[in-house]
mmCIF file of C-alpha atoms in Angstrom:
data_model
loop_
_atom_site.group_PDB
_atom_site.id
_atom_site.type_symbol
_atom_site.label_atom_id
_atom_site.label_comp_id
_atom_site.label_asym_id
_atom_site.label_seq_id
_atom_site.Cartn_x
_atom_site.Cartn_y
_atom_site.Cartn_z
ATOM 1 C CA UNK Z 257 -21.969 34.219 -10.874
ATOM 2 C CA UNK Z 258 -25.727 34.524 -11.189
ATOM 3 C CA UNK Z 259 -27.625 35.706 -8.132
ATOM 4 C CA UNK Z 260 -29.596 32.821 -6.667
ATOM 5 C CA UNK Z 261 -33.350 33.157 -6.515
ATOM 6 C CA UNK Z 262 -36.174 30.951 -5.348
ATOM 7 C CA UNK Z 263 -36.273 27.835 -7.552
ATOM 8 C CA UNK Z 264 -32.755 28.468 -8.839
ATOM 9 C CA UNK Z 265 -31.370 25.503 -10.765
ATOM 10 C CA UNK Z 266 -27.598 25.018 -10.416
ATOM 11 C CA UNK Z 267 -25.548 25.625 -13.552
ATOM 12 C CA UNK Z 268 -23.135 22.742 -14.136
ATOM 13 C CA UNK Z 269 -20.306 22.802 -16.669
ATOM 14 C CA UNK Z 270 -18.712 19.706 -18.223
ATOM 15 C CA UNK Z 271 -15.235 20.545 -19.479
ATOM 16 C CA UNK Z 272 -13.968 18.445 -22.388
ATOM 17 C CA UNK Z 273 -10.920 18.576 -24.655
ATOM 18 C CA UNK Z 274 -12.501 19.116 -28.084
ATOM 19 C CA UNK Z 275 -15.478 20.855 -29.644
ATOM 20 C CA UNK Z 276 -16.794 17.515 -30.881
ATOM 21 C CA UNK Z 277 -16.629 16.165 -27.342
ATOM 22 C CA UNK Z 278 -19.088 18.757 -26.085
ATOM 23 C CA UNK Z 279 -22.158 17.168 -27.680
ATOM 24 C CA UNK Z 280 -20.954 13.644 -26.867
ATOM 25 C CA UNK Z 281 -20.608 14.590 -23.197
ATOM 26 C CA UNK Z 282 -24.103 16.072 -23.058
ATOM 27 C CA UNK Z 283 -25.606 13.009 -24.744
ATOM 28 C CA UNK Z 284 -23.952 10.719 -22.227
ATOM 29 C CA UNK Z 285 -24.254 12.737 -19.041
ATOM 30 C CA UNK Z 286 -27.286 14.961 -19.331
ATOM 31 C CA UNK Z 287 -29.763 14.253 -22.093
ATOM 32 C CA UNK Z 288 -31.214 10.930 -20.836
ATOM 33 C CA UNK Z 289 -31.839 12.116 -17.276
ATOM 34 C CA UNK Z 290 -34.257 14.581 -15.730
ATOM 35 C CA UNK Z 291 -31.892 16.263 -13.290
ATOM 36 C CA UNK Z 292 -32.683 19.447 -11.385
ATOM 37 C CA UNK Z 293 -29.906 21.452 -12.963
ATOM 38 C CA UNK Z 294 -28.856 23.264 -16.094
ATOM 39 C CA UNK Z 295 -25.919 21.674 -17.901
ATOM 40 C CA UNK Z 296 -23.591 22.874 -20.633
ATOM 41 C CA UNK Z 297 -20.344 21.557 -22.100
ATOM 42 C CA UNK Z 298 -17.269 23.556 -23.028
ATOM 43 C CA UNK Z 299 -13.537 23.319 -23.732
ATOM 44 C CA UNK Z 300 -10.765 25.294 -21.985
ATOM 45 C CA UNK Z 301 -10.473 27.453 -25.116
ATOM 46 C CA UNK Z 302 -14.132 28.482 -24.724
ATOM 47 C CA UNK Z 303 -13.379 30.373 -21.493
ATOM 48 C CA UNK Z 304 -13.139 34.159 -21.685
ATOM 49 C CA UNK Z 305 -11.384 35.025 -18.439
ATOM 50 C CA UNK Z 306 -11.713 38.776 -18.937
ATOM 51 C CA UNK Z 307 -15.488 38.829 -19.381
ATOM 52 C CA UNK Z 308 -15.991 35.810 -17.091
ATOM 53 C CA UNK Z 309 -18.139 34.147 -19.730
ATOM 54 C CA UNK Z 310 -17.894 30.731 -21.409
ATOM 55 C CA UNK Z 311 -19.013 29.868 -24.940
ATOM 56 C CA UNK Z 312 -20.564 26.447 -24.572
ATOM 57 C CA UNK Z 313 -23.157 24.033 -25.889
ATOM 58 C CA UNK Z 314 -26.364 23.017 -24.126
ATOM 59 C CA UNK Z 315 -29.299 20.777 -24.893
ATOM 60 C CA UNK Z 316 -32.778 22.220 -25.172
ATOM 61 C CA UNK Z 317 -35.999 20.770 -26.490
ATOM 62 C CA UNK Z 318 -35.204 22.443 -29.759
ATOM 63 C CA UNK Z 319 -31.855 20.673 -30.041
ATOM 64 C CA UNK Z 320 -28.236 21.598 -29.459
ATOM 65 C CA UNK Z 321 -27.636 25.273 -28.852
ATOM 66 C CA UNK Z 322 -24.408 27.288 -28.690
ATOM 67 C CA UNK Z 323 -24.428 30.329 -26.474
ATOM 68 C CA UNK Z 324 -22.554 32.276 -23.833
ATOM 69 C CA UNK Z 325 -22.816 31.187 -20.197
ATOM 70 C CA UNK Z 326 -21.735 32.721 -16.908
ATOM 71 C CA UNK Z 327 -19.185 30.808 -14.847
ATOM 72 C CA UNK Z 328 -20.977 27.687 -13.563
ATOM 73 C CA UNK Z 329 -21.667 26.661 -9.982
ATOM 74 C CA UNK Z 330 -19.557 23.501 -10.399
ATOM 75 C CA UNK Z 331 -17.368 21.951 -13.104
ATOM 76 C CA UNK Z 332 -16.911 18.280 -14.014
ATOM 77 C CA UNK Z 333 -13.525 17.942 -15.727
ATOM 78 C CA UNK Z 334 -13.461 15.344 -18.517
ATOM 79 C CA UNK Z 335 -10.192 16.529 -20.061
ATOM 80 C CA UNK Z 336 -7.251 14.118 -19.932
ATOM 81 C CA UNK Z 337 -4.739 16.333 -18.162
ATOM 82 C CA UNK Z 338 -1.419 15.802 -16.344
ATOM 83 C CA UNK Z 339 -1.444 19.160 -14.552
ATOM 84 C CA UNK Z 340 -4.122 21.087 -12.722
ATOM 85 C CA UNK Z 341 -3.243 24.520 -14.147
ATOM 86 C CA UNK Z 342 -6.586 25.216 -15.849
ATOM 87 C CA UNK Z 343 -8.547 23.688 -12.976
ATOM 88 C CA UNK Z 344 -6.746 25.889 -10.456
ATOM 89 C CA UNK Z 345 -7.786 28.933 -12.474
ATOM 90 C CA UNK Z 346 -11.401 27.760 -12.516
ATOM 91 C CA UNK Z 347 -11.204 27.078 -8.795
ATOM 92 C CA UNK Z 348 -10.106 30.658 -8.172
ATOM 93 C CA UNK Z 349 -13.183 31.835 -10.065
ATOM 94 C CA UNK Z 350 -15.866 29.574 -8.547
ATOM 95 C CA UNK Z 351 -14.275 28.104 -5.412
ATOM 96 C CA UNK Z 352 -13.339 24.469 -4.776
ATOM 97 C CA UNK Z 353 -16.073 23.146 -7.036
ATOM 98 C CA UNK Z 354 -14.081 21.877 -10.018
ATOM 99 C CA UNK Z 355 -13.470 18.159 -9.616
ATOM 100 C CA UNK Z 356 -11.126 15.689 -11.242
ATOM 101 C CA UNK Z 357 -8.237 18.112 -10.856
ATOM 102 C CA UNK Z 358 -5.818 15.691 -12.566
ATOM 103 C CA UNK Z 359 -7.067 12.781 -14.672
ATOM 104 C CA UNK Z 360 -3.853 11.494 -16.288
ATOM 105 C CA UNK Z 361 -2.154 9.823 -13.328
ATOM 106 C CA UNK Z 362 1.591 9.344 -12.961
ATOM 107 C CA UNK Z 363 1.961 5.659 -12.014
ATOM 108 C CA UNK Z 364 5.110 6.199 -9.981
ATOM 109 C CA UNK Z 365 3.613 9.076 -7.975
ATOM 110 C CA UNK Z 366 0.394 7.127 -7.368
ATOM 111 C CA UNK Z 367 2.387 4.095 -6.211
ATOM 112 C CA UNK Z 368 4.286 6.160 -3.660
ATOM 113 C CA UNK Z 369 1.183 7.977 -2.427
ATOM 114 C CA UNK Z 370 -0.494 4.649 -1.718
ATOM 115 C CA UNK Z 371 2.638 2.977 -0.343
ATOM 116 C CA UNK Z 372 3.041 5.765 2.206
ATOM 117 C CA UNK Z 373 -0.634 5.554 3.210
ATOM 118 C CA UNK Z 374 -0.823 2.049 4.715
ATOM 119 C CA UNK Z 375 -1.830 0.392 1.438
ATOM 120 C CA UNK Z 376 1.492 -1.361 0.854
ATOM 121 C CA UNK Z 377 0.080 -4.884 1.262
ATOM 122 C CA UNK Z 378 -2.043 -4.349 -1.863
ATOM 123 C CA UNK Z 379 0.788 -3.045 -4.048
ATOM 124 C CA UNK Z 380 3.109 -5.128 -6.226
ATOM 125 C CA UNK Z 381 6.737 -4.124 -5.647
ATOM 126 C CA UNK Z 382 7.506 -1.333 -8.089
ATOM 127 C CA UNK Z 383 10.723 0.387 -9.188
ATOM 128 C CA UNK Z 384 11.767 3.219 -11.461
ATOM 129 C CA UNK Z 385 13.201 1.527 -14.538
ATOM 130 C CA UNK Z 386 16.196 3.838 -14.921
ATOM 131 C CA UNK Z 387 17.216 3.442 -11.277
ATOM 132 C CA UNK Z 388 17.528 -0.341 -10.991
ATOM 133 C CA UNK Z 389 19.480 -3.185 -12.516
ATOM 134 C CA UNK Z 390 16.792 -5.015 -14.442
ATOM 135 C CA UNK Z 391 18.652 -8.322 -14.449
ATOM 136 C CA UNK Z 392 18.934 -8.297 -10.638
ATOM 137 C CA UNK Z 393 15.289 -7.386 -10.129
ATOM 138 C CA UNK Z 394 14.182 -10.066 -12.586
ATOM 139 C CA UNK Z 395 16.336 -12.641 -10.828
ATOM 140 C CA UNK Z 396 14.394 -11.928 -7.650
ATOM 141 C CA UNK Z 397 10.818 -11.702 -9.006
ATOM 142 C CA UNK Z 398 11.011 -13.791 -12.229
ATOM 143 C CA UNK Z 399 8.109 -11.875 -13.778
ATOM 144 C CA UNK Z 400 7.942 -8.089 -14.234
ATOM 145 C CA UNK Z 401 5.925 -5.599 -16.246
ATOM 146 C CA UNK Z 402 7.584 -2.593 -17.841
ATOM 147 C CA UNK Z 403 5.094 0.287 -18.031
ATOM 148 C CA UNK Z 404 5.301 3.942 -19.100
ATOM 149 C CA UNK Z 405 4.781 6.276 -16.160
ATOM 150 C CA UNK Z 406 2.025 7.914 -18.197
ATOM 151 C CA UNK Z 407 -0.131 5.603 -20.254
ATOM 152 C CA UNK Z 408 -3.413 3.760 -20.545
ATOM 153 C CA UNK Z 409 -5.054 0.757 -22.217
ATOM 154 C CA UNK Z 410 -1.862 -1.289 -22.009
ATOM 155 C CA UNK Z 411 -0.088 0.782 -24.668
ATOM 156 C CA UNK Z 412 3.703 0.254 -24.613
ATOM 157 C CA UNK Z 413 3.451 -2.205 -21.704
ATOM 158 C CA UNK Z 414 5.898 -5.110 -21.923
ATOM 159 C CA UNK Z 415 5.911 -8.391 -20.010
ATOM 160 C CA UNK Z 416 9.383 -9.601 -18.988
ATOM 161 C CA UNK Z 417 9.814 -13.167 -17.720
ATOM 162 C CA UNK Z 418 12.868 -15.130 -16.604
ATOM 163 C CA UNK Z 419 12.197 -18.798 -17.395
ATOM 164 C CA UNK Z 420 13.846 -21.925 -15.987
ATOM 165 C CA UNK Z 421 16.415 -22.362 -18.774
ATOM 166 C CA UNK Z 422 17.787 -18.865 -18.062
ATOM 167 C CA UNK Z 423 16.221 -17.187 -21.082
ATOM 168 C CA UNK Z 424 14.378 -13.898 -20.739
ATOM 169 C CA UNK Z 425 11.158 -13.488 -22.708
ATOM 170 C CA UNK Z 426 9.864 -10.022 -23.600
ATOM 171 C CA UNK Z 427 6.247 -9.813 -24.762
ATOM 172 C CA UNK Z 428 3.997 -6.990 -25.865
ATOM 173 C CA UNK Z 429 0.210 -7.445 -25.435
ATOM 174 C CA UNK Z 430 0.378 -11.174 -26.291
ATOM 175 C CA UNK Z 431 2.190 -13.899 -24.378
ATOM 176 C CA UNK Z 432 4.322 -15.246 -27.270
ATOM 177 C CA UNK Z 433 7.648 -13.393 -26.906
ATOM 178 C CA UNK Z 434 8.658 -10.537 -29.119
ATOM 179 C CA UNK Z 435 12.273 -11.000 -28.068
ATOM 180 C CA UNK Z 436 14.172 -13.905 -26.513
ATOM 181 C CA UNK Z 437 17.353 -13.006 -24.639
ATOM 182 C CA UNK Z 438 19.844 -15.815 -24.100
ATOM 183 C CA UNK Z 439 21.812 -16.262 -20.879
ATOM 184 C CA UNK Z 440 24.899 -14.383 -21.996
ATOM 185 C CA UNK Z 441 23.066 -11.494 -23.660
ATOM 186 C CA UNK Z 442 22.372 -8.171 -21.921
ATOM 187 C CA UNK Z 443 18.722 -7.416 -21.129
ATOM 188 C CA UNK Z 444 19.342 -3.704 -20.558
ATOM 189 C CA UNK Z 445 20.611 -3.283 -24.111
ATOM 190 C CA UNK Z 446 17.603 -5.064 -25.595
ATOM 191 C CA UNK Z 447 15.147 -3.072 -23.483
ATOM 192 C CA UNK Z 448 16.708 0.143 -24.760
ATOM 193 C CA UNK Z 449 15.192 -0.822 -28.119
ATOM 194 C CA UNK Z 450 11.779 -1.322 -26.490
ATOM 195 C CA UNK Z 451 11.388 1.753 -24.328
ATOM 196 C CA UNK Z 452 10.625 5.116 -25.863
ATOM 197 C CA UNK Z 453 13.300 7.733 -25.357
ATOM 198 C CA UNK Z 454 12.325 10.714 -23.214
ATOM 199 C CA UNK Z 455 9.633 8.606 -21.517
ATOM 200 C CA UNK Z 456 9.898 7.382 -17.951
ATOM 201 C CA UNK Z 457 8.998 3.800 -17.079
ATOM 202 C CA UNK Z 458 8.316 1.713 -14.020
ATOM 203 C CA UNK Z 459 9.034 -1.951 -13.414
ATOM 204 C CA UNK Z 460 6.134 -3.601 -11.629
ATOM 205 C CA UNK Z 461 6.285 -7.002 -9.978
ATOM 206 C CA UNK Z 462 4.275 -9.491 -12.018
ATOM 207 C CA UNK Z 463 1.309 -11.228 -10.432
ATOM 208 C CA UNK Z 464 0.512 -14.668 -11.802
ATOM 209 C CA UNK Z 465 -3.164 -14.018 -12.472
ATOM 210 C CA UNK Z 466 -6.178 -16.231 -12.014
ATOM 211 C CA UNK Z 467 -7.711 -17.416 -15.256
ATOM 212 C CA UNK Z 468 -11.147 -17.933 -16.764
ATOM 213 C CA UNK Z 469 -11.162 -20.705 -19.373
ATOM 214 C CA UNK Z 470 -7.350 -20.466 -19.665
ATOM 215 C CA UNK Z 471 -7.433 -16.673 -20.160
ATOM 216 C CA UNK Z 472 -6.103 -13.977 -17.824
ATOM 217 C CA UNK Z 473 -8.599 -11.605 -16.233
ATOM 218 C CA UNK Z 474 -8.563 -8.564 -13.972
ATOM 219 C CA UNK Z 475 -11.092 -6.849 -11.723
ATOM 220 C CA UNK Z 476 -11.998 -3.187 -12.179
ATOM 221 C CA UNK Z 477 -13.811 -1.161 -9.532
ATOM 222 C CA UNK Z 478 -15.417 2.114 -10.584
ATOM 223 C CA UNK Z 479 -15.477 4.442 -7.565
ATOM 224 C CA UNK Z 480 -17.494 7.666 -7.636
ATOM 225 C CA UNK Z 481 -18.716 10.281 -5.215
ATOM 226 C CA UNK Z 482 -22.456 10.290 -4.662
ATOM 227 C CA UNK Z 483 -24.862 13.172 -4.207
ATOM 228 C CA UNK Z 484 -23.817 13.401 -0.545
ATOM 229 C CA UNK Z 485 -20.176 13.891 -1.531
ATOM 230 C CA UNK Z 486 -19.151 10.443 -0.270
ATOM 231 C CA UNK Z 487 -17.062 7.830 -2.112
ATOM 232 C CA UNK Z 488 -18.909 4.704 -3.156
ATOM 233 C CA UNK Z 489 -18.098 1.694 -5.347
ATOM 234 C CA UNK Z 490 -20.506 2.049 -8.269
ATOM 235 C CA UNK Z 491 -19.759 -1.187 -10.098
ATOM 236 C CA UNK Z 492 -17.203 -4.017 -10.304
ATOM 237 C CA UNK Z 493 -16.368 -5.754 -13.558
ATOM 238 C CA UNK Z 494 -13.955 -8.454 -14.635
ATOM 239 C CA UNK Z 495 -12.340 -8.236 -18.051
ATOM 240 C CA UNK Z 496 -11.130 -11.425 -19.707
ATOM 241 C CA UNK Z 497 -8.175 -11.152 -22.079
ATOM 242 C CA UNK Z 498 -8.044 -12.923 -25.419
ATOM 243 C CA UNK Z 499 -6.358 -16.320 -25.423
ATOM 244 C CA UNK Z 500 -2.561 -15.984 -25.173
ATOM 245 C CA UNK Z 501 -2.813 -12.270 -24.376
ATOM 246 C CA UNK Z 502 -2.018 -10.575 -21.071
ATOM 247 C CA UNK Z 503 -3.479 -7.154 -21.871
ATOM 248 C CA UNK Z 504 -7.006 -7.117 -20.430
ATOM 249 C CA UNK Z 505 -7.689 -3.671 -21.918
ATOM 250 C CA UNK Z 506 -8.266 -5.586 -25.160
ATOM 251 C CA UNK Z 507 -10.806 -8.049 -23.818
ATOM 252 C CA UNK Z 508 -12.790 -10.872 -25.353
ATOM 253 C CA UNK Z 509 -15.424 -10.736 -22.612
ATOM 254 C CA UNK Z 510 -16.450 -8.535 -19.710
ATOM 255 C CA UNK Z 511 -18.718 -9.578 -16.864
ATOM 256 C CA UNK Z 512 -20.536 -8.114 -13.901
ATOM 257 C CA UNK Z 513 -18.195 -9.299 -11.153
ATOM 258 C CA UNK Z 514 -20.869 -8.896 -8.482
ATOM 259 C CA UNK Z 515 -22.639 -11.844 -10.105
ATOM 260 C CA UNK Z 516 -19.689 -13.645 -11.661
ATOM 261 C CA UNK Z 517 -17.475 -13.945 -8.562
ATOM 262 C CA UNK Z 518 -19.920 -15.464 -6.061
ATOM 263 C CA UNK Z 519 -21.931 -17.529 -8.543
ATOM 264 C CA UNK Z 520 -19.396 -18.792 -11.101
ATOM 265 C CA UNK Z 521 -15.729 -18.224 -10.163
ATOM 266 C CA UNK Z 522 -15.926 -18.989 -6.448
ATOM 267 C CA UNK Z 523 -18.349 -20.273 -3.886
ATOM 268 C CA UNK Z 524 -20.776 -17.665 -2.565
ATOM 269 C CA UNK Z 525 -18.918 -17.018 0.692
ATOM 270 C CA UNK Z 526 -15.494 -16.510 -0.896
ATOM 271 C CA UNK Z 527 -16.914 -14.489 -3.779
ATOM 272 C CA UNK Z 528 -18.756 -12.140 -1.416
ATOM 273 C CA UNK Z 529 -15.617 -11.753 0.718
ATOM 274 C CA UNK Z 530 -13.543 -10.720 -2.302
ATOM 275 C CA UNK Z 531 -16.233 -8.291 -3.502
ATOM 276 C CA UNK Z 532 -16.425 -6.624 -0.091
ATOM 277 C CA UNK Z 533 -12.658 -6.266 0.070
ATOM 278 C CA UNK Z 534 -12.589 -4.816 -3.462
ATOM 279 C CA UNK Z 535 -15.110 -2.168 -2.451
ATOM 280 C CA UNK Z 536 -13.403 -1.251 0.815
ATOM 281 C CA UNK Z 537 -9.896 -1.043 -0.662
ATOM 282 C CA UNK Z 538 -11.040 0.976 -3.692
ATOM 283 C CA UNK Z 539 -12.843 3.528 -1.529
ATOM 284 C CA UNK Z 540 -9.695 3.863 0.611
ATOM 285 C CA UNK Z 541 -7.590 4.383 -2.523
ATOM 286 C CA UNK Z 542 -9.981 7.064 -3.759
ATOM 287 C CA UNK Z 543 -9.981 8.853 -0.393
ATOM 288 C CA UNK Z 544 -6.172 8.868 -0.201
ATOM 289 C CA UNK Z 545 -5.730 10.240 -3.716
ATOM 290 C CA UNK Z 546 -8.563 12.747 -3.289
ATOM 291 C CA UNK Z 547 -6.722 14.188 -0.298
ATOM 292 C CA UNK Z 548 -3.283 14.259 -1.941
ATOM 293 C CA UNK Z 549 -4.015 15.148 -5.578
ATOM 294 C CA UNK Z 550 -6.872 17.599 -5.182
ATOM 295 C CA UNK Z 551 -10.613 17.369 -5.604
ATOM 296 C CA UNK Z 552 -11.653 14.173 -7.395
ATOM 297 C CA UNK Z 553 -15.081 12.788 -8.208
ATOM 298 C CA UNK Z 554 -14.340 9.411 -9.764
ATOM 299 C CA UNK Z 555 -11.607 6.943 -10.616
ATOM 300 C CA UNK Z 556 -11.221 3.244 -11.296
ATOM 301 C CA UNK Z 557 -8.934 0.746 -9.597
ATOM 302 C CA UNK Z 558 -7.679 -2.370 -11.400
ATOM 303 C CA UNK Z 559 -6.820 -5.496 -9.412
ATOM 304 C CA UNK Z 560 -5.325 -8.913 -10.019
ATOM 305 C CA UNK Z 561 -6.054 -11.909 -7.833
ATOM 306 C CA UNK Z 562 -2.845 -13.689 -6.891
ATOM 307 C CA UNK Z 563 -2.020 -16.608 -4.617
ATOM 308 C CA UNK Z 564 -4.636 -17.420 -1.959
ATOM 309 C CA UNK Z 565 -6.964 -14.953 -3.712
ATOM 310 C CA UNK Z 566 -4.864 -12.038 -2.469
ATOM 311 C CA UNK Z 567 -5.774 -8.746 -4.155
ATOM 312 C CA UNK Z 568 -3.074 -6.630 -5.764
ATOM 313 C CA UNK Z 569 -3.611 -3.160 -7.268
ATOM 314 C CA UNK Z 570 -2.081 -3.034 -10.732
ATOM 315 C CA UNK Z 571 -3.365 0.354 -11.888
ATOM 316 C CA UNK Z 572 -5.430 3.386 -10.895
ATOM 317 C CA UNK Z 573 -7.152 5.349 -13.672
ATOM 318 C CA UNK Z 574 -8.026 9.011 -13.229
ATOM 319 C CA UNK Z 575 -10.460 9.190 -16.142
ATOM 320 C CA UNK Z 576 -12.357 5.897 -16.103
ATOM 321 C CA UNK Z 577 -13.297 4.387 -19.444
ATOM 322 C CA UNK Z 578 -17.066 4.029 -19.233
ATOM 323 C CA UNK Z 579 -18.094 2.627 -22.602
ATOM 324 C CA UNK Z 580 -16.825 -0.779 -21.454
ATOM 325 C CA UNK Z 581 -19.954 -1.062 -19.317
ATOM 326 C CA UNK Z 582 -22.117 -1.010 -22.437
ATOM 327 C CA UNK Z 583 -20.822 -4.541 -23.092
ATOM 328 C CA UNK Z 584 -22.088 -5.967 -19.768
ATOM 329 C CA UNK Z 585 -25.555 -7.327 -20.448
ATOM 330 C CA UNK Z 586 -26.634 -7.996 -16.846
ATOM 331 C CA UNK Z 587 -25.394 -4.717 -15.368
ATOM 332 C CA UNK Z 588 -28.487 -3.121 -13.877
ATOM 333 C CA UNK Z 589 -27.148 0.263 -12.776
ATOM 334 C CA UNK Z 590 -25.626 1.547 -16.021
ATOM 335 C CA UNK Z 591 -27.470 4.860 -15.707
ATOM 336 C CA UNK Z 592 -25.865 5.713 -12.383
ATOM 337 C CA UNK Z 593 -22.383 5.457 -13.921
ATOM 338 C CA UNK Z 594 -23.177 8.626 -15.887
ATOM 339 C CA UNK Z 595 -25.587 10.261 -13.449
ATOM 340 C CA UNK Z 596 -23.313 10.151 -10.436
ATOM 341 C CA UNK Z 597 -20.769 12.777 -11.603
ATOM 342 C CA UNK Z 598 -23.580 15.270 -12.187
ATOM 343 C CA UNK Z 599 -25.138 14.370 -8.848
ATOM 344 C CA UNK Z 600 -21.801 15.125 -7.192
ATOM 345 C CA UNK Z 601 -21.590 18.381 -9.148
ATOM 346 C CA UNK Z 602 -25.064 19.220 -7.786
ATOM 347 C CA UNK Z 603 -23.766 18.521 -4.283
ATOM 348 C CA UNK Z 604 -20.797 20.864 -4.820
ATOM 349 C CA UNK Z 605 -23.032 23.571 -6.240
ATOM 350 C CA UNK Z 606 -25.015 23.668 -3.000
ATOM 351 C CA UNK Z 607 -21.973 24.265 -0.783
#
């Protein structure tokens, strides 16, 4: 690593999955801001472990430039990874300054980490699909969601509902059923056609969600570490699903919940109470996972509001989708969404 001199600017690396992603990352995270650091983007394949150099891309006044860099002072991982193998190797080279160790979260592992950390009241009851009798579980809860252990954006998620006449409705993305199972038919056999072989699934208790204009919505809290290394709720949004759809990842509208909850959905007092609870719970979630998974710098927590406005965590995302915030017109702190990871990297570089 370079010897530090007076006026030394930290060297920050953004690790991405593809060569094309290098320039995109710099445009989003570095180019618009005047930060006291040098930034470059690279992929895992760009690392030369023997020479301890990295072939990356940086932005200069003359444009994009490819060149060789020394190992950086801190690394912001933007790869979508299930294991921390590459990050452990980087950590050995630069110390504990590579954050977002794992970004593709295992839903079953996350559920158990939170359940065993005094967060159980916020968790829908969840089971491993292959270890339970689906018919019995459905008889108890009436509404369940079948989700791949690894997955995002509602892909391969199925809604399973037991209705009053004894039929079981299985839906994908939209509420109208894809399959209808009569009383004397086996649900396990039908679900074997739905689930992908070799993939693990969870069954999550369904929460009857609140609605906006007859459409389901969720609440997403983006939690990031600030330049003091502390977790903070950056922004809260609520995504409204299309009519007759349950998948809020495909939304017809997205709002700034910090305005929408206290001014439109609820009275000011109740809206502010829910917002405060969202922030506190999300920061606790981030702190728990940061301790158990390894160094993290950001994540997002998705909630549903159930009966009596009780919050339930339906998903935790290790690599938050940030372009959704471009669609929120009255969101004032959009810049900080992208600045904060580099500010945290600056914090790590000073340790």
